[in-house]
Tab-separated table of C-alpha atoms (C1' of nucleotides) in Angstrom:
chain	number	residue	atom	x	y	z
A	1	UNK	CA	-1.537	1.715	-4.845
A	2	UNK	CA	-4.763	-0.132	-3.973
A	3	UNK	CA	-2.889	-3.309	-3.128
A	4	UNK	CA	-3.798	-5.988	-0.658
A	5	UNK	CA	-0.993	-7.148	1.600
A	6	UNK	CA	0.988	-10.344	1.613
A	7	UNK	CA	-0.409	-11.134	5.046
A	8	UNK	CA	-3.946	-11.178	3.683
A	9	UNK	CA	-2.890	-13.309	0.734
A	10	UNK	CA	-1.154	-15.821	2.980
A	11	UNK	CA	-4.138	-15.957	5.311
A	12	UNK	CA	-6.512	-16.688	2.444
A	13	UNK	CA	-4.256	-19.360	1.002
A	14	UNK	CA	-3.986	-21.008	4.415
A	15	UNK	CA	-7.740	-20.971	4.921
A	16	UNK	CA	-8.300	-22.420	1.500
A	17	UNK	CA	-5.775	-25.125	2.206
A	18	UNK	CA	-7.391	-26.105	5.497
A	19	UNK	CA	-10.808	-26.054	3.956
A	20	UNK	CA	-9.804	-28.753	1.524
A	21	UNK	CA	-9.039	-31.174	4.335
A	22	UNK	CA	-11.585	-33.190	6.312
A	23	UNK	CA	-13.458	-31.143	8.839
A	24	UNK	CA	-11.726	-31.286	12.227
A	25	UNK	CA	-8.314	-32.269	10.883
A	26	UNK	CA	-5.442	-30.043	11.866
A	27	UNK	CA	-2.626	-28.694	9.713
A	28	UNK	CA	0.604	-27.228	11.023
A	29	UNK	CA	1.697	-23.771	10.064
A	30	UNK	CA	4.962	-25.114	8.704
A	31	UNK	CA	3.184	-27.615	6.463
A	32	UNK	CA	1.304	-24.784	4.837
A	33	UNK	CA	4.356	-22.547	4.675
A	34	UNK	CA	6.352	-25.273	2.973
A	35	UNK	CA	3.583	-26.191	0.559
A	36	UNK	CA	3.240	-22.603	-0.715
A	37	UNK	CA	6.798	-21.319	-0.219
A	38	UNK	CA	5.704	-18.837	2.416
A	39	UNK	CA	8.313	-17.741	4.998
A	40	UNK	CA	7.665	-19.958	7.936
A	41	UNK	CA	7.551	-17.411	10.698
A	42	UNK	CA	5.458	-14.894	8.916
A	43	UNK	CA	2.779	-17.458	8.218
A	44	UNK	CA	3.049	-18.602	11.840
A	45	UNK	CA	2.278	-15.074	12.974
A	46	UNK	CA	-0.612	-14.766	10.597
A	47	UNK	CA	-2.080	-18.023	11.876
A	48	UNK	CA	-1.657	-16.841	15.444
A	49	UNK	CA	-3.500	-13.663	14.587
A	50	UNK	CA	-6.352	-15.618	13.035
A	51	UNK	CA	-6.430	-17.835	16.120
A	52	UNK	CA	-6.744	-14.824	18.431
A	53	UNK	CA	-9.562	-13.594	16.233
A	54	UNK	CA	-11.319	-16.960	16.346
A	55	UNK	CA	-11.137	-17.516	12.636
A	56	UNK	CA	-9.092	-20.643	13.224
A	57	UNK	CA	-8.504	-22.762	16.295
A	58	UNK	CA	-5.032	-23.705	17.523
A	59	UNK	CA	-4.221	-27.122	18.923
A	60	UNK	CA	-0.982	-27.077	20.831
A	61	UNK	CA	1.556	-29.769	21.381
A	62	UNK	CA	2.753	-32.599	19.159
A	63	UNK	CA	0.145	-33.559	16.557
A	64	UNK	CA	-1.208	-30.079	17.010
A	65	UNK	CA	-1.840	-27.487	14.365
A	66	UNK	CA	-4.724	-25.343	13.185
A	67	UNK	CA	-8.208	-25.990	11.975
A	68	UNK	CA	-10.907	-23.667	10.740
A	69	UNK	CA	-13.171	-22.481	13.516
A	70	UNK	CA	-15.384	-19.767	12.085
A	71	UNK	CA	-18.009	-20.134	9.414
A	72	UNK	CA	-16.247	-18.565	6.467
A	73	UNK	CA	-19.537	-17.822	4.781
A	74	UNK	CA	-20.353	-15.496	7.623
A	75	UNK	CA	-17.182	-13.418	7.475
A	76	UNK	CA	-17.354	-10.678	4.899
A	77	UNK	CA	-14.241	-9.249	3.306
A	78	UNK	CA	-14.455	-5.869	5.007
A	79	UNK	CA	-14.435	-7.605	8.371
A	80	UNK	CA	-11.684	-9.955	7.319
A	81	UNK	CA	-9.433	-7.218	5.980
A	82	UNK	CA	-9.970	-5.051	9.028
A	83	UNK	CA	-9.292	-7.938	11.383
A	84	UNK	CA	-5.954	-8.562	9.725
A	85	UNK	CA	-4.868	-5.079	8.733
A	86	UNK	CA	-6.849	-2.536	10.714
A	87	UNK	CA	-9.230	0.125	9.444
A	88	UNK	CA	-9.933	0.161	5.745
A	89	UNK	CA	-9.980	3.408	3.804
A	90	UNK	CA	-8.680	4.956	0.626
A	91	UNK	CA	-7.236	7.833	2.652
A	92	UNK	CA	-5.960	7.813	6.230
A	93	UNK	CA	-7.984	10.819	7.307
A	94	UNK	CA	-11.118	8.725	7.787
A	95	UNK	CA	-9.738	7.307	11.007
A	96	UNK	CA	-6.426	8.593	12.346
A	97	UNK	CA	-4.230	11.122	10.643
A	98	UNK	CA	-2.857	14.486	11.400
A	99	UNK	CA	-2.975	15.341	7.722
A	100	UNK	CA	-1.892	18.933	7.043
A	101	UNK	CA	-4.632	19.243	4.445
A	102	UNK	CA	-7.318	18.161	6.874
A	103	UNK	CA	-8.993	21.579	6.850
A	104	UNK	CA	-8.480	22.581	3.265
A	105	UNK	CA	-8.978	19.245	1.551
A	106	UNK	CA	-11.556	19.651	-1.173
A	107	UNK	CA	-11.843	16.033	-2.221
A	108	UNK	CA	-12.456	14.405	1.095
A	109	UNK	CA	-16.180	13.976	0.790
A	110	UNK	CA	-16.237	12.837	-2.841
A	111	UNK	CA	-13.560	10.264	-2.050
A	112	UNK	CA	-15.515	9.272	1.016
A	113	UNK	CA	-18.386	8.281	-1.249
A	114	UNK	CA	-16.124	6.099	-3.327
A	115	UNK	CA	-14.819	4.645	-0.126
A	116	UNK	CA	-18.337	3.766	0.930
A	117	UNK	CA	-18.886	2.007	-2.372
A	118	UNK	CA	-15.679	0.082	-1.935
A	119	UNK	CA	-16.524	-1.014	1.594
A	120	UNK	CA	-19.926	-1.966	0.368
A	121	UNK	CA	-18.499	-4.093	-2.366
A	122	UNK	CA	-16.244	-5.917	0.087
A	123	UNK	CA	-19.027	-6.261	2.634
A	124	UNK	CA	-21.061	-8.126	0.081
A	125	UNK	CA	-18.396	-10.758	-0.462
A	126	UNK	CA	-17.503	-13.531	1.951
A	127	UNK	CA	-14.180	-15.173	2.694
A	128	UNK	CA	-15.773	-18.402	1.508
A	129	UNK	CA	-16.152	-16.958	-1.973
A	130	UNK	CA	-12.389	-16.686	-2.207
A	131	UNK	CA	-11.419	-19.888	-0.483
A	132	UNK	CA	-13.646	-22.103	-2.548
A	133	UNK	CA	-14.184	-20.399	-5.879
B	1	UNK	CA	-3.610	-1.359	2.433
B	2	UNK	CA	-5.969	-0.321	-0.388
B	3	UNK	CA	-4.851	3.271	-0.193
B	4	UNK	CA	-4.696	5.835	-2.936
B	5	UNK	CA	-1.479	7.841	-3.117
B	6	UNK	CA	-0.747	11.400	-2.209
B	7	UNK	CA	0.084	12.126	-5.827
B	8	UNK	CA	-3.423	11.182	-6.887
B	9	UNK	CA	-4.938	13.244	-4.091
B	10	UNK	CA	-2.878	16.282	-5.022
B	11	UNK	CA	-3.763	15.887	-8.685
B	12	UNK	CA	-7.467	15.769	-7.914
B	13	UNK	CA	-7.284	18.783	-5.628
B	14	UNK	CA	-5.412	20.723	-8.298
B	15	UNK	CA	-7.937	19.824	-10.971
B	16	UNK	CA	-10.794	20.806	-8.726
B	17	UNK	CA	-9.114	24.092	-7.958
B	18	UNK	CA	-8.590	24.913	-11.637
B	19	UNK	CA	-12.109	23.906	-12.481
B	20	UNK	CA	-13.480	26.540	-10.153
B	21	UNK	CA	-11.783	29.308	-12.132
B	22	UNK	CA	-13.025	30.809	-15.399
B	23	UNK	CA	-12.404	28.632	-18.380
B	24	UNK	CA	-9.061	29.435	-20.019
B	25	UNK	CA	-7.553	31.109	-16.958
B	26	UNK	CA	-4.225	29.744	-15.802
B	27	UNK	CA	-3.061	28.947	-12.283
B	28	UNK	CA	0.531	28.417	-11.267
B	29	UNK	CA	1.631	25.245	-9.556
B	30	UNK	CA	2.963	27.216	-6.615
B	31	UNK	CA	-0.357	29.016	-6.122
B	32	UNK	CA	-2.072	25.692	-5.741
B	33	UNK	CA	0.684	24.254	-3.578
B	34	UNK	CA	0.520	27.224	-1.247
B	35	UNK	CA	-3.275	27.232	-1.089
B	36	UNK	CA	-3.431	23.599	0.019
B	37	UNK	CA	-0.114	23.251	1.874
B	38	UNK	CA	1.255	20.817	-0.672
B	39	UNK	CA	5.061	20.602	-1.035
B	40	UNK	CA	5.809	22.835	-3.966
B	41	UNK	CA	8.010	20.571	-5.998
B	42	UNK	CA	5.933	17.479	-5.650
B	43	UNK	CA	2.876	19.260	-6.934
B	44	UNK	CA	4.988	20.737	-9.730
B	45	UNK	CA	5.946	17.247	-10.808
B	46	UNK	CA	2.397	16.051	-10.635
B	47	UNK	CA	1.263	18.957	-12.815
B	48	UNK	CA	4.028	18.205	-15.299
B	49	UNK	CA	2.885	14.631	-15.468
B	50	UNK	CA	-0.695	15.697	-16.117
B	51	UNK	CA	0.573	18.087	-18.795
B	52	UNK	CA	2.449	15.290	-20.561
B	53	UNK	CA	-0.700	13.230	-20.426
B	54	UNK	CA	-2.777	16.077	-21.867
B	55	UNK	CA	-5.037	16.335	-18.864
B	56	UNK	CA	-3.881	19.898	-18.335
B	57	UNK	CA	-2.101	22.354	-20.581
B	58	UNK	CA	1.034	24.195	-19.531
B	59	UNK	CA	1.673	27.825	-20.418
B	60	UNK	CA	5.302	28.725	-19.955
B	61	UNK	CA	6.924	32.015	-19.071
B	62	UNK	CA	5.768	34.836	-16.834
B	63	UNK	CA	1.973	34.904	-16.424
B	64	UNK	CA	2.090	31.255	-17.323
B	65	UNK	CA	0.630	28.362	-15.412
B	66	UNK	CA	-1.735	25.499	-16.048
B	67	UNK	CA	-5.267	25.169	-17.272
B	68	UNK	CA	-7.504	22.162	-17.726
B	69	UNK	CA	-7.250	20.710	-21.200
B	70	UNK	CA	-9.140	17.420	-21.174
B	71	UNK	CA	-12.828	16.923	-20.673
B	72	UNK	CA	-12.894	15.582	-17.140
B	73	UNK	CA	-16.228	13.914	-17.739
B	74	UNK	CA	-14.552	11.716	-20.289
B	75	UNK	CA	-11.739	10.466	-18.084
B	76	UNK	CA	-12.750	7.552	-15.919
B	77	UNK	CA	-11.003	6.786	-12.665
B	78	UNK	CA	-9.298	3.619	-13.848
B	79	UNK	CA	-7.680	5.590	-16.658
B	80	UNK	CA	-6.804	8.444	-14.356
B	81	UNK	CA	-5.232	6.227	-11.701
B	82	UNK	CA	-3.271	4.264	-14.262
B	83	UNK	CA	-2.049	7.419	-15.959
B	84	UNK	CA	-0.655	8.690	-12.687
B	85	UNK	CA	0.423	5.500	-10.948
B	86	UNK	CA	0.718	2.739	-13.520
B	87	UNK	CA	-1.187	-0.520	-13.724
B	88	UNK	CA	-3.944	-1.048	-11.209
B	89	UNK	CA	-4.339	-4.352	-9.415
B	90	UNK	CA	-4.879	-5.796	-5.960
B	91	UNK	CA	-1.870	-8.043	-6.464
B	92	UNK	CA	1.269	-7.413	-8.517
B	93	UNK	CA	1.115	-10.715	-10.349
B	94	UNK	CA	-1.475	-9.421	-12.798
B	95	UNK	CA	1.183	-7.411	-14.625
B	96	UNK	CA	4.803	-7.754	-13.522
B	97	UNK	CA	6.035	-9.840	-10.646
B	98	UNK	CA	8.359	-12.691	-10.151
B	99	UNK	CA	6.258	-13.885	-7.251
B	100	UNK	CA	7.527	-17.135	-5.746
B	101	UNK	CA	3.956	-18.332	-5.334
B	102	UNK	CA	3.137	-17.723	-8.973
B	103	UNK	CA	2.673	-21.427	-9.679
B	104	UNK	CA	1.136	-22.573	-6.445
B	105	UNK	CA	-1.071	-19.600	-5.665
B	106	UNK	CA	-4.580	-20.839	-5.028
B	107	UNK	CA	-6.311	-17.512	-4.678
B	108	UNK	CA	-5.163	-15.813	-7.827
B	109	UNK	CA	-8.278	-16.327	-9.866
B	110	UNK	CA	-10.803	-15.532	-7.134
B	111	UNK	CA	-8.914	-12.344	-6.352
B	112	UNK	CA	-8.781	-11.604	-10.041
B	113	UNK	CA	-12.559	-11.540	-10.074
B	114	UNK	CA	-12.642	-9.056	-7.256
B	115	UNK	CA	-10.075	-7.063	-9.120
B	116	UNK	CA	-12.310	-6.978	-12.160
B	117	UNK	CA	-15.172	-5.705	-10.039
B	118	UNK	CA	-12.956	-3.022	-8.597
B	119	UNK	CA	-11.732	-1.876	-11.995
B	120	UNK	CA	-15.265	-1.891	-13.164
B	121	UNK	CA	-16.381	0.275	-10.320
B	122	UNK	CA	-13.644	2.808	-11.041
B	123	UNK	CA	-14.291	2.676	-14.770
B	124	UNK	CA	-17.838	3.775	-14.139
B	125	UNK	CA	-16.792	6.918	-12.312
B	126	UNK	CA	-15.345	10.015	-13.908
B	127	UNK	CA	-12.768	12.468	-12.619
B	128	UNK	CA	-15.488	15.099	-12.907
B	129	UNK	CA	-17.520	13.327	-10.256
B	130	UNK	CA	-14.731	13.953	-7.782
B	131	UNK	CA	-13.738	17.440	-8.824
B	132	UNK	CA	-17.235	18.852	-8.713
B	133	UNK	CA	-19.201	16.801	-6.220
C	1	DA	C1'	18.615	41.020	-20.143
C	2	DT	C1'	15.945	39.640	-16.579
C	3	DT	C1'	12.425	37.484	-14.277
C	4	DT	C1'	8.758	34.176	-13.897
C	5	DA	C1'	7.219	29.755	-14.370
C	6	DC	C1'	7.358	25.223	-16.498
C	7	DC	C1'	10.566	20.901	-17.272
C	8	DC	C1'	12.860	16.730	-15.632
C	9	DG	C1'	16.223	13.327	-14.071
C	10	DA	C1'	18.731	11.973	-9.909
C	11	DT	C1'	18.819	11.649	-5.208
C	12	DT	C1'	17.373	11.322	-0.273
C	13	DA	C1'	14.076	10.663	3.441
C	14	DA	C1'	10.277	8.610	5.558
C	15	DA	C1'	6.837	5.321	6.097
C	16	DA	C1'	4.742	0.970	5.293
C	17	DT	C1'	5.362	-3.798	4.493
C	18	DA	C1'	7.798	-8.033	4.815
C	19	DG	C1'	10.616	-11.023	7.084
C	20	DT	C1'	13.836	-12.605	11.163
C	21	DC	C1'	15.248	-13.739	15.837
C	22	DG	C1'	15.046	-15.295	20.444
C	23	DG	C1'	12.955	-16.806	24.231
C	24	DG	C1'	8.728	-18.413	25.764
C	25	DT	C1'	4.281	-22.111	26.845
C	26	DA	C1'	1.240	-26.354	26.092
C	27	DC	C1'	0.963	-30.996	25.707
C	28	DA	C1'	1.447	-35.881	23.893
C	29	DA	C1'	4.428	-39.737	23.873
C	30	DT	C1'	7.823	-42.341	25.954
D	1	DA	C1'	9.956	-36.759	34.539
D	2	DT	C1'	11.926	-35.816	30.095
D	3	DT	C1'	11.850	-35.012	25.434
D	4	DG	C1'	10.163	-33.325	21.176
D	5	DT	C1'	6.716	-30.978	18.520
D	6	DA	C1'	4.100	-27.154	17.615
D	7	DC	C1'	1.851	-22.915	19.034
D	8	DC	C1'	2.811	-18.001	21.151
D	9	DC	C1'	4.615	-13.376	20.956
D	10	DG	C1'	7.314	-9.160	21.397
D	11	DA	C1'	11.326	-6.898	19.530
D	12	DC	C1'	14.067	-6.229	15.796
D	13	DT	C1'	15.923	-5.720	10.850
D	14	DA	C1'	15.501	-5.465	5.923
D	15	DT	C1'	13.154	-4.298	1.886
D	16	DT	C1'	10.089	-1.876	-0.846
D	17	DT	C1'	7.144	1.755	-1.799
D	18	DT	C1'	5.872	6.390	-1.410
D	19	DA	C1'	6.986	11.139	-0.505
D	20	DA	C1'	9.843	14.868	-0.803
D	21	DT	C1'	14.146	17.449	-2.252
D	22	DC	C1'	17.852	19.104	-5.223
D	23	DG	C1'	20.129	20.891	-9.165
D	24	DG	C1'	20.445	22.310	-13.531
D	25	DG	C1'	17.742	23.039	-17.365
D	26	DT	C1'	14.031	25.686	-21.255
D	27	DA	C1'	10.214	29.045	-22.821
D	28	DA	C1'	8.452	33.410	-23.060
D	29	DA	C1'	6.734	38.148	-21.467
D	30	DT	C1'	8.348	42.651	-20.157
DNA sequence: ATTTACCCGATTAAAATAGTCGGGTACAAT
DNA sequence: ATTGTACCCGACTATTTTAATCGGGTAAAT
């Protein structure tokens, strides 16, 4: 429990990789996949997702690839995680959920407080802190 | 991602329930399961686990049940989570793992720092804070 | 003895995550 | 124009993790 997903890991590794290149240079998804032994198509998808979300910019065609578009110092980890994986919460009942305990759950509000702390912690860290630490 | 498990939720609800009764009184696993619509046998297992770990005490036979044994103010959440679910970490590679990226992973140490913060946060909270907030 | 309630390993089911496949579109170079 | 490279994307399958079930026990009060 309390794990981050592969997708998030791959995304961070890719961003870090691109950040080490000259600004404006592009890198192909398969270059990154090969470099870090990441399954090609799953990284491709992750890059596409980040492109849709304007974290990176895609350049199509031969000599194309991706480059960083957003200012990584301005994206906090709560935002980043939610962009890639959807709503963040220790329990599902804070967003969706037809949990059978919904009306008799006695720990919902105490856990909610912990959840707030957690979100807070992640909101106070930027993607940049991971990609260049 | 970053979810706590059902088992942990059930355990906390059970502890909270027992805590509301007079000290020394026992409650059966099926009473608790019924009260909160928890599948009987999964709660039973969870209670057995907590009994093995000396968090609760089991009284066998008719009129038996469980009562709280440990001082819940002295159990922090890191301990509690690890007792129920094993080692705590945002990524697997901090304990087990034959991760293919193990030698080329560029985000391991930054994530490790976040992991330390997370553990720290949970280590500074007690089970009591959840069961009686 | 019988009944109640804990004990526990093995198994199955369901859900979440991870990875694959196939058929597209954009565009630079020739 | 054609070719080749690289992004795009929905649908699908496999794997892993989590949740729940089953079956056959043991302890103890009445």
